[in-house]
Coordinates of C-alpha atoms in Angstrom, one line a residue:
X1 CA -52.9 188.5 1.4
X2 CA -49.2 187.8 3.6
X3 CA -48.2 187.1 0.0
X4 CA -49.5 190.1 -1.6
X5 CA -48.1 192.3 1.3
X6 CA -44.6 190.5 1.1
X7 CA -44.6 191.3 -3.4
X8 CA -45.9 194.7 -2.9
X9 CA -42.1 195.2 -0.3
X10 CA -40.6 193.8 -2.9
X11 CA -41.0 195.7 -5.7
X12 CA -42.3 199.1 -3.8
X13 CA -38.1 198.5 -1.7
X14 CA -40.7 200.3 0.9
X15 CA -40.3 197.4 4.0
X16 CA -37.0 194.5 3.4
X17 CA -39.0 191.6 2.4
X18 CA -37.2 188.6 4.0
X19 CA -37.2 190.8 8.3
X20 CA -41.0 191.0 6.8
X21 CA -41.6 187.1 5.5
X22 CA -39.5 185.7 8.4
X23 CA -42.0 187.8 11.0
X24 CA -44.9 186.7 9.7
X25 CA -44.2 183.2 8.6
X26 CA -43.6 183.5 13.0
X27 CA -46.2 184.7 14.3
X28 CA -48.6 182.5 12.0
X29 CA -49.9 181.3 14.6
X30 CA -51.0 184.6 16.4
X31 CA -54.6 185.4 15.8
X32 CA -55.0 188.8 16.0
X33 CA -55.7 190.6 12.6
X34 CA -52.4 190.8 10.6
X35 CA -52.8 194.3 9.5
X36 CA -53.5 194.9 13.8
X37 CA -50.3 192.5 13.7
X38 CA -47.7 194.1 11.7
X39 CA -48.5 197.6 13.3
X40 CA -47.5 195.4 16.9
X41 CA -44.5 195.1 15.5
X42 CA -40.8 196.5 17.4
X43 CA -39.4 195.1 13.7
X44 CA -41.3 197.9 11.5
X45 CA -42.7 201.8 12.0
X46 CA -46.1 202.2 11.6
X47 CA -45.9 205.0 9.0
X48 CA -44.1 202.0 7.2
X49 CA -46.9 199.4 7.3
X50 CA -49.8 201.1 6.9
X51 CA -48.0 202.7 3.5
X52 CA -47.2 198.3 2.3
X53 CA -51.0 198.7 3.0
X54 CA -51.3 201.8 0.7
X55 CA -49.6 200.2 -1.8
X56 CA -50.9 196.8 -1.3
X57 CA -54.7 198.1 -2.1
X58 CA -54.8 200.9 -3.6
X59 CA -55.9 203.4 -0.8
X60 CA -54.5 206.8 -1.0
X61 CA -52.3 207.0 2.4
X62 CA -52.2 211.3 4.0
X63 CA -50.2 212.7 5.4
X64 CA -51.8 215.8 6.8
X65 CA -55.4 215.3 7.1
X66 CA -57.6 219.1 7.0
X67 CA -60.1 218.9 9.6
X68 CA -61.5 222.1 8.0
X69 CA -62.6 219.4 6.0
X70 CA -64.2 217.0 8.4
X71 CA -68.1 216.6 7.3
X72 CA -70.8 218.7 9.9
X73 CA -72.5 215.5 9.6
X74 CA -70.0 212.4 10.7
X75 CA -70.1 215.1 13.7
X76 CA -73.3 215.2 14.3
X77 CA -73.9 212.0 14.0
X78 CA -70.9 209.7 14.8
X79 CA -69.4 209.2 18.9
X80 CA -66.4 211.3 19.3
X81 CA -65.3 208.3 21.6
X82 CA -66.0 205.8 18.9
X83 CA -64.2 208.3 16.1
X84 CA -61.3 207.4 18.7
X85 CA -61.8 203.8 19.2
X86 CA -61.3 203.5 15.9
X87 CA -58.6 205.6 14.9
X88 CA -60.9 206.7 12.5
X89 CA -61.7 211.1 11.0
X90 CA -63.6 212.0 7.8
X91 CA -62.8 214.2 5.4
X92 CA -65.0 215.2 2.2
X93 CA -64.6 213.2 -1.3
X94 CA -63.8 214.1 -4.6
X95 CA -66.8 213.2 -5.6
X96 CA -70.4 214.6 -3.6
X97 CA -72.3 210.6 -3.4
X98 CA -69.3 209.9 -1.6
X99 CA -67.7 210.6 1.8
X100 CA -63.4 209.6 2.4
X101 CA -63.3 207.9 5.8
X102 CA -59.4 207.3 6.9
X103 CA -58.0 205.0 8.7
X104 CA -55.3 204.3 11.4
X105 CA -56.3 199.7 10.9
X106 CA -56.9 198.8 6.9
X107 CA -58.6 195.7 7.3
X108 CA -61.7 197.0 9.7
X109 CA -63.9 196.9 7.1
X110 CA -66.4 196.0 10.0
X111 CA -65.4 199.9 11.6
X112 CA -65.5 201.1 7.6
X113 CA -69.3 199.3 7.5
X114 CA -70.8 201.5 10.8
X115 CA -69.9 204.8 9.9
X116 CA -70.9 204.4 6.2
X117 CA -74.8 203.0 8.1
X118 CA -74.7 206.3 9.7
X119 CA -73.9 208.5 7.7
X120 CA -76.2 207.1 5.2
X121 CA -73.7 207.3 2.5
X122 CA -70.8 205.7 0.8
X123 CA -67.5 205.5 2.3
X124 CA -64.7 205.8 0.4
X125 CA -61.0 204.3 2.4
X126 CA -57.8 205.9 2.8
X127 CA -55.4 205.3 5.5
X128 CA -53.1 207.8 8.1
X129 CA -51.5 207.5 11.2
X130 CA -53.0 207.7 14.5
X131 CA -51.5 210.3 15.5
X132 CA -52.6 212.6 13.2
X133 CA -55.8 211.0 13.1
X134 CA -55.9 211.3 16.8
X135 CA -54.7 215.0 15.9
X136 CA -57.8 215.5 13.6
X137 CA -59.8 214.4 15.9
X138 CA -59.5 216.2 18.9
X139 CA -59.6 219.1 16.9
X140 CA -62.8 218.2 15.2
X141 CA -65.3 217.8 18.0
X142 CA -63.0 220.4 20.3
X143 CA -62.1 217.6 23.2
X144 CA -59.9 220.2 24.5
X145 CA -63.2 221.9 26.1
X146 CA -65.2 219.7 27.2
X147 CA -62.6 217.3 28.9
X148 CA -61.5 221.3 30.6
X149 CA -65.0 222.0 31.6
X150 CA -65.1 217.8 32.6
X151 CA -62.5 218.2 35.2
X152 CA -64.1 220.4 36.5
X153 CA -67.0 219.7 37.6
X154 CA -65.3 215.9 38.2
X155 CA -63.0 218.2 41.3
X156 CA -65.0 217.8 44.8
X157 CA -65.8 213.8 43.6
X158 CA -62.5 212.6 42.5
X159 CA -60.3 211.1 44.4
X160 CA -57.3 211.8 44.1
X161 CA -55.9 208.1 45.8
X162 CA -57.7 206.3 42.9
X163 CA -55.7 207.8 40.4
X164 CA -52.3 205.7 41.3
X165 CA -54.8 202.8 40.4
X166 CA -55.5 204.2 37.3
X167 CA -51.4 204.9 36.2
X168 CA -49.9 202.3 33.4
X169 CA -45.4 202.3 34.3
X170 CA -45.4 203.7 30.7
X171 CA -48.9 205.4 29.5
X172 CA -49.8 205.4 25.3
X173 CA -51.2 209.2 25.0
X174 CA -52.3 208.3 22.3
X175 CA -55.7 205.4 24.9
X176 CA -58.2 208.4 25.3
X177 CA -60.9 206.1 25.5
X178 CA -62.6 204.9 28.7
X179 CA -60.7 207.6 30.7
X180 CA -61.0 209.7 33.7
X181 CA -61.1 212.8 32.1
X182 CA -58.1 214.2 34.3
X183 CA -56.7 211.2 32.5
X184 CA -57.3 212.7 29.4
X185 CA -56.5 216.5 30.0
X186 CA -53.2 215.8 31.5
X187 CA -53.0 212.5 27.9
X188 CA -53.9 216.2 26.4
X189 CA -51.6 218.4 26.7
X190 CA -48.8 216.3 26.4
X191 CA -49.6 215.5 23.2
X192 CA -50.6 219.1 21.5
X193 CA -47.0 219.3 23.0
X194 CA -45.6 216.6 21.2
X195 CA -47.8 217.3 18.2
X196 CA -46.0 221.0 18.3
X197 CA -42.6 219.8 19.0
X198 CA -42.0 221.6 22.3
X199 CA -39.1 220.7 24.3
X200 CA -40.9 222.0 27.5
X201 CA -44.4 222.0 29.0
X202 CA -45.1 225.0 31.5
X203 CA -48.4 224.9 34.3
X204 CA -47.8 228.1 35.4
X205 CA -51.6 228.6 37.8
X206 CA -52.5 233.0 38.2
X207 CA -55.7 233.8 40.2
X208 CA -58.1 233.7 37.9
X209 CA -56.5 230.9 35.3
X210 CA -53.4 227.8 35.0
X211 CA -51.6 229.0 31.4
X212 CA -51.0 226.2 29.5
X213 CA -46.7 227.4 28.1
X214 CA -44.9 225.6 25.9
X215 CA -41.6 225.9 24.6
X216 CA -40.7 226.0 21.1
X217 CA -37.5 226.3 18.8
X218 CA -36.5 227.6 22.2
X219 CA -39.4 230.5 22.6
X220 CA -42.5 230.3 25.0
X221 CA -45.1 230.0 23.6
X222 CA -49.1 230.3 25.7
X223 CA -50.8 227.8 24.6
X224 CA -54.3 226.9 26.3
X225 CA -56.0 228.7 29.3
X226 CA -57.7 226.3 32.3
X227 CA -59.8 226.9 34.4
X228 CA -58.3 227.6 38.3
X229 CA -60.2 225.2 39.6
X230 CA -58.6 222.1 38.0
X231 CA -54.7 222.7 39.1
X232 CA -55.0 220.3 42.3
X233 CA -56.4 217.6 39.7
X234 CA -53.9 218.6 36.8
X235 CA -50.6 219.0 39.5
X236 CA -51.6 215.8 41.4
X237 CA -52.1 213.5 37.9
X238 CA -49.1 214.3 36.6
X239 CA -46.6 214.2 40.6
X240 CA -48.4 210.0 40.6
X241 CA -47.0 209.5 37.3
X242 CA -43.7 211.5 38.4
X243 CA -43.8 208.9 41.3
X244 CA -43.8 212.0 43.4
X245 CA -45.9 212.9 46.7
X246 CA -49.1 214.2 46.0
X247 CA -50.2 215.0 49.9
X248 CA -46.7 217.2 49.7
X249 CA -47.7 220.7 47.7
X250 CA -45.0 222.7 50.2
X251 CA -41.4 222.0 49.2
X252 CA -40.3 221.6 45.5
X253 CA -40.0 218.4 44.3
X254 CA -38.8 216.4 41.5
X255 CA -39.8 213.3 39.5
X256 CA -39.5 211.7 36.0
X257 CA -42.1 209.2 34.1
X258 CA -42.8 208.2 30.5
X259 CA -45.0 207.9 28.2
X260 CA -45.3 206.2 24.7
X261 CA -47.1 208.0 21.9
X262 CA -47.9 205.0 19.0
X263 CA -44.3 203.5 19.0
X264 CA -42.4 206.3 20.5
X265 CA -41.4 206.3 23.7
X266 CA -40.6 209.5 25.3
X267 CA -39.0 210.6 29.2
X268 CA -40.8 213.4 31.2
X269 CA -38.4 215.1 33.7
X270 CA -40.5 216.8 36.0
X271 CA -40.2 219.8 38.2
X272 CA -42.0 221.3 41.2
X273 CA -42.1 224.6 42.9
X274 CA -44.7 226.4 45.4
X275 CA -46.6 229.7 45.2
X276 CA -48.4 232.5 45.8
X277 CA -51.0 230.4 43.6
X278 CA -50.5 227.1 43.9
X279 CA -47.8 224.5 42.6
X280 CA -46.4 225.4 39.2
X281 CA -44.4 222.4 37.2
X282 CA -42.2 222.5 34.3
X283 CA -42.1 218.7 32.6
X284 CA -38.7 218.7 30.6
X285 CA -39.7 216.6 27.1
X286 CA -37.0 213.8 25.6
X287 CA -38.0 212.3 22.6
X288 CA -36.1 208.9 22.1
X289 CA -37.0 207.6 19.5
X290 CA -34.6 210.6 18.0
X291 CA -32.3 208.8 18.8
X292 CA -28.9 211.3 18.6
X293 CA -28.0 213.1 15.9
X294 CA -24.5 212.8 13.7
X295 CA -22.1 215.2 13.6
X296 CA -23.2 216.5 10.1
X297 CA -26.4 216.3 11.3
X298 CA -25.4 219.7 14.0
X299 CA -25.0 223.3 11.1
X300 CA -20.6 223.1 11.9
X301 CA -19.5 224.7 7.8
X302 CA -17.3 221.3 5.7
X303 CA -14.1 223.6 7.6
X304 CA -14.9 224.1 11.2
X305 CA -15.9 220.1 11.1
X306 CA -13.5 218.9 9.2
X307 CA -11.2 220.7 12.0
X308 CA -13.0 219.0 15.6
X309 CA -13.6 215.6 13.5
X310 CA -9.8 215.6 13.5
X311 CA -9.3 216.8 16.7
X312 CA -12.0 213.8 17.9
X313 CA -9.1 210.9 17.0
X314 CA -6.6 212.9 19.3
X315 CA -5.5 210.9 22.1
X316 CA -5.9 213.0 24.9
X317 CA -6.4 216.6 26.2
X318 CA -9.3 218.4 26.9
X319 CA -12.3 219.6 24.6
X320 CA -14.4 221.4 26.3
X321 CA -18.2 222.7 24.3
X322 CA -19.9 225.9 26.1
X323 CA -22.2 228.0 25.6
X324 CA -25.6 228.8 27.9
X325 CA -28.4 226.4 29.2
X326 CA -30.5 224.6 25.9
X327 CA -28.0 225.9 23.2
X328 CA -27.9 222.1 22.7
X329 CA -23.7 221.1 24.2
X330 CA -25.4 217.7 25.5
X331 CA -26.5 216.6 22.2
X332 CA -22.9 218.0 20.4
X333 CA -21.2 215.6 23.0
X334 CA -23.4 212.8 22.0
X335 CA -22.3 213.5 18.9
X336 CA -18.7 212.9 19.4
X337 CA -19.2 210.6 21.4
X338 CA -21.0 208.3 18.5
X339 CA -18.7 209.9 15.9
X340 CA -15.6 208.2 18.4
X341 CA -17.3 204.8 19.3
X342 CA -15.6 201.5 18.5
X343 CA -15.3 198.3 20.1
X344 CA -11.8 199.5 20.4
X345 CA -12.2 202.3 22.2
X346 CA -13.4 202.5 26.7
X347 CA -16.2 204.9 26.6
X348 CA -17.1 206.8 30.2
X349 CA -19.4 209.2 31.5
X350 CA -20.0 211.3 33.9
X351 CA -23.4 212.5 33.2
X352 CA -26.7 214.5 34.9
X353 CA -29.0 213.0 34.3
X354 CA -28.3 211.0 31.8
X355 CA -30.0 211.6 29.1
X356 CA -29.5 209.2 25.9
X357 CA -28.1 205.0 25.8
X358 CA -25.5 204.9 24.6
X359 CA -24.5 201.7 22.7
X360 CA -21.1 200.8 23.3
X361 CA -20.9 203.5 25.7
X362 CA -20.4 203.0 29.9
X363 CA -22.4 206.1 31.0
X364 CA -22.7 207.0 35.3
X365 CA -25.1 209.1 36.6
X366 CA -24.7 211.5 39.3
X367 CA -26.8 211.1 42.9
X368 CA -25.1 214.1 45.1
X369 CA -27.7 212.1 47.8
X370 CA -26.1 209.0 48.1
X371 CA -22.3 210.6 47.6
X372 CA -22.3 210.5 43.3
X373 CA -20.9 213.5 43.1
X374 CA -18.9 214.1 40.1
X375 CA -15.6 214.3 41.6
X376 CA -16.6 210.5 42.8
X377 CA -17.7 209.1 39.6
X378 CA -15.0 211.0 37.8
X379 CA -12.4 209.2 40.2
X380 CA -13.5 205.9 40.0
X381 CA -13.8 206.5 35.8
X382 CA -9.5 206.9 36.5
X383 CA -9.1 203.3 38.1
X384 CA -11.4 201.5 34.3
X385 CA -8.8 201.8 32.0
X386 CA -10.8 204.6 29.8
X387 CA -9.2 206.0 27.2
X388 CA -12.4 208.9 26.3
X389 CA -13.9 210.2 29.1
X390 CA -17.2 212.4 28.8
X391 CA -17.6 214.7 32.2
X392 CA -20.8 216.6 32.4
X393 CA -20.0 220.1 33.2
X394 CA -17.4 221.5 35.5
X395 CA -18.3 223.7 37.5
X396 CA -16.3 224.0 41.0
X397 CA -12.4 223.8 41.2
X398 CA -11.5 220.0 42.3
X399 CA -13.9 218.9 39.3
X400 CA -11.6 221.2 36.6
X401 CA -9.0 219.8 37.7
X402 CA -9.1 216.4 37.9
X403 CA -10.7 217.2 34.2
X404 CA -7.8 218.6 32.9
X405 CA -5.3 215.9 35.3
X406 CA -6.7 213.4 33.5
X407 CA -5.8 214.4 29.9
X408 CA -2.6 215.0 30.9
X409 CA -2.2 210.9 31.9
X410 CA -3.0 210.3 28.5
X411 CA -7.4 210.4 28.4
X412 CA -9.5 212.9 26.0
X413 CA -12.0 214.7 27.5
X414 CA -15.0 216.0 26.8
X415 CA -16.7 218.1 29.4
X416 CA -19.5 221.7 29.4
X417 CA -19.2 224.4 30.7
X418 CA -21.1 227.7 30.9
X419 CA -19.2 231.3 29.0
X420 CA -20.9 233.0 26.6
X421 CA -18.5 232.6 24.2
X422 CA -15.1 230.5 23.9
X423 CA -12.0 232.4 25.1
X424 CA -14.3 233.0 27.8
X425 CA -13.7 229.3 29.2
X426 CA -9.7 229.7 29.6
X427 CA -10.7 232.9 31.6
X428 CA -13.1 230.6 33.8
X429 CA -11.2 228.2 34.3
X430 CA -8.4 230.3 35.6
X431 CA -11.1 231.9 37.9
X432 CA -12.2 228.6 39.2
X433 CA -8.3 227.6 40.8
X434 CA -7.3 226.2 37.4
X435 CA -3.3 227.2 37.2
X436 CA -2.6 228.8 34.0
X437 CA -0.2 226.5 32.9
X438 CA -2.2 223.7 33.8
X439 CA -5.2 225.3 31.1
X440 CA -2.6 225.1 28.5
X441 CA -1.4 222.1 28.3
X442 CA -4.0 220.6 28.0
X443 CA -7.3 222.2 26.6
X444 CA -7.3 221.8 22.6
X445 CA -9.9 224.0 22.0
X446 CA -12.8 224.9 23.0
X447 CA -16.4 224.6 20.6
X448 CA -19.0 228.0 22.2
X449 CA -22.9 227.4 20.4
X450 CA -26.0 228.9 20.6
X451 CA -29.5 227.8 18.2
X452 CA -31.0 230.3 15.4
X453 CA -34.4 228.7 14.6
X454 CA -34.9 227.8 11.1
X455 CA -36.5 229.6 8.4
X456 CA -39.8 227.2 8.2
X457 CA -39.8 226.5 4.0
X458 CA -43.5 226.3 3.0
X459 CA -44.0 229.5 4.0
X460 CA -40.6 231.6 3.6
X461 CA -40.7 234.4 1.4
X462 CA -37.8 236.7 0.6
X463 CA -37.3 240.9 2.2
X464 CA -35.1 243.0 2.3
X465 CA -33.1 243.6 5.6
X466 CA -33.0 247.4 6.9
X467 CA -29.2 249.4 6.5
X468 CA -29.0 248.8 10.7
X469 CA -29.7 244.8 10.4
X470 CA -26.9 244.5 7.9
X471 CA -24.0 246.7 10.2
X472 CA -25.0 244.9 13.1
X473 CA -24.7 241.8 11.8
X474 CA -21.5 242.5 9.8
X475 CA -21.8 241.9 7.0
X476 CA -18.8 243.2 4.1
X477 CA -19.8 244.2 1.0
X478 CA -18.8 240.7 -0.9
X479 CA -20.5 239.1 1.2
X480 CA -23.8 241.3 -0.2
X481 CA -23.5 241.1 -3.4
X482 CA -25.2 237.5 -4.3
X483 CA -26.8 237.3 -0.8
X484 CA -30.9 236.3 -0.7
X485 CA -32.3 236.6 2.2
X486 CA -36.3 234.8 3.7
X487 CA -38.8 235.2 6.5
X488 CA -41.6 233.2 7.0
X489 CA -45.1 234.5 6.5
X490 CA -46.6 231.7 9.6
X491 CA -49.0 229.0 8.1
X492 CA -50.0 226.3 9.9
X493 CA -46.5 223.7 9.4
X494 CA -44.5 226.2 11.2
X495 CA -48.2 227.2 13.4
X496 CA -47.7 230.5 12.1
X497 CA -44.1 231.2 13.9
X498 CA -42.6 231.6 10.2
X499 CA -40.1 228.9 12.4
X500 CA -39.0 225.4 12.0
X501 CA -37.3 223.0 13.7
X502 CA -33.2 224.5 14.8
X503 CA -29.8 224.8 13.9
X504 CA -26.6 225.3 15.4
X505 CA -24.2 228.0 14.9
X506 CA -20.6 227.6 15.6
X507 CA -17.1 228.9 17.2
X508 CA -14.4 226.4 17.3
X509 CA -11.4 228.3 18.7
X510 CA -8.1 225.9 18.3
X511 CA -5.2 226.8 21.3
X512 CA -2.5 227.7 19.5
X513 CA 1.4 228.5 20.5
X514 CA 0.1 232.0 20.5
X515 CA -2.5 231.6 22.4
X516 CA -0.9 229.1 25.0
X517 CA 2.2 231.6 25.7
X518 CA -0.9 234.8 26.3
X519 CA -2.7 231.6 28.6
X520 CA 0.1 231.3 30.9
X521 CA 1.0 235.1 30.8
X522 CA -3.1 235.6 32.3
X523 CA -4.2 237.5 29.5
X524 CA -7.5 239.1 29.5
X525 CA -10.4 236.3 27.7
X526 CA -10.9 239.9 25.2
X527 CA -7.5 240.4 24.0
X528 CA -7.3 236.3 23.3
X529 CA -10.0 236.4 21.4
X530 CA -8.4 239.3 18.9
X531 CA -5.3 237.0 18.8
X532 CA -7.4 234.1 17.8
X533 CA -10.0 236.9 15.4
X534 CA -6.3 237.6 13.8
X535 CA -5.5 233.7 13.1
X536 CA -8.5 233.1 11.0
X537 CA -11.5 232.6 14.4
X538 CA -14.9 232.1 12.4
X539 CA -17.1 233.3 15.4
X540 CA -21.0 232.4 16.0
X541 CA -22.5 236.1 14.3
X542 CA -19.7 234.7 11.6
X543 CA -21.4 231.9 11.1
X544 CA -24.3 233.1 12.4
X545 CA -24.4 235.6 9.4
X546 CA -23.3 232.9 7.1
X547 CA -26.2 230.4 7.7
X548 CA -27.9 233.9 7.3
X549 CA -26.8 234.3 3.9
X550 CA -27.7 230.3 3.1
X551 CA -31.6 230.7 3.7
X552 CA -31.2 228.7 6.9
X553 CA -32.2 231.7 9.5
X554 CA -32.7 235.6 9.8
X555 CA -30.6 238.5 10.3
X556 CA -33.1 238.5 13.5
X557 CA -32.2 235.2 15.0
X558 CA -28.9 235.5 15.2
X559 CA -29.2 239.0 16.3
X560 CA -31.2 237.1 19.4
X561 CA -28.6 234.5 20.5
X562 CA -25.5 236.6 19.9
X563 CA -23.2 239.5 20.9
X564 CA -20.8 241.3 19.0
X565 CA -17.8 241.1 17.8
X566 CA -16.4 243.8 18.9
X567 CA -13.2 243.2 20.8

């Protein structure tokens, strides 16, 4: 069997055969089955291992499991706990006399035989990931509603202190067998958020219910209502996971924790605040398995990408990335630092908090209570002989001055500002108290950005926009000549929203000699922007319009996140 897998890897190129052969040889004495051994290896992803088994044994690999096709007799005769414990679900086969059993452990023959005996029919095996199978079990057995009822029933008997002993340092959301109902409920809330690609989870108490909301692609959706009585249990469970005080319910608290979903490691930042109906909780999800984006993946137009890439290799100066909260500024900064990262450069950052760990880069975290502010950290960084510095955020005069002074002494400095557009950053710095001559001499570029939702490629359809939409977007007759407009109709893959994923729209302001004169004369942001547009600046709305014409997003999305270019 080992040789068959290695040979299949050589022929199919699904997995590099050399590391595979070496790993199997190094673990020759391991008593686990071969599928368990490989699925628990940090070297290979679950999907690639399962695809390798699928190819080697000619077993079908299933990407999307249709819960509508799960036979009624499977749900009636196979206990949910058994399906969860062995990670299996059934769907109807092409042949009426057999049932297809989808399993996450390809060599678990006993489980497949047991299903055949329980149902009294022949079984045809198939393979899928634990995440896909768990999601299908969850929907097929309507586990969520039963868990909510169990949690409500145990409200009086549950000892909250016991929850402390039941929390692992990094809980696996797929491990739902034999867990207390409150733990299964909270894990289910997290699991569904990750299935929907949510960035935030909101647990909002009302007078008669608890509303669970997920922020997906920047928009909040109501997804689940719970019994009002389970609030103390749910909040206490989350607080215990995040190392917070479960006895303190009248003061805001912050914490963080991590959970696993199979081989994915997910960080959760937790915030609770007291409201009139109980504690409200918001969790920010940071999926570390996604890694850091490359500059080419952000959505910068070809010319802007080339220009911005050339700016990254300047020896000194300040580059600001600007936009509201949640517009992708940190992602752009991380992508920029990743492009610069090399053994020849000393790159240091000061952040609040550190969202992603970057190999080869020294990252410092702000700790206000201990006196470690942005300005304190920046002073110490300058003594560490840096080439490139990234300051998480400029909020006050002292940090702004220090960042600019650092650039004048031979460092390339990156930071963020909260302004509506690129030209507004100049006014913001001057308003903070930085002298105009310092701004003009140090600032080399400002990149303003927003995120717009992408049209779902699985359900997109052509449509004709109204005259008003076209006029507001500012599309010329020349641009409209060959333009085709798309809108998503809504499908299962995009949760019937018509959108799936996001892409950035950008406005790159280069500080030219003309703009330096305007800055020195303390001209308004409007005058600076008008001069930049005349010099060729492509505004946020213009960049959004080009992405609409390319079929990536819709007019409504661009109008939602941008303002008129009238100056």
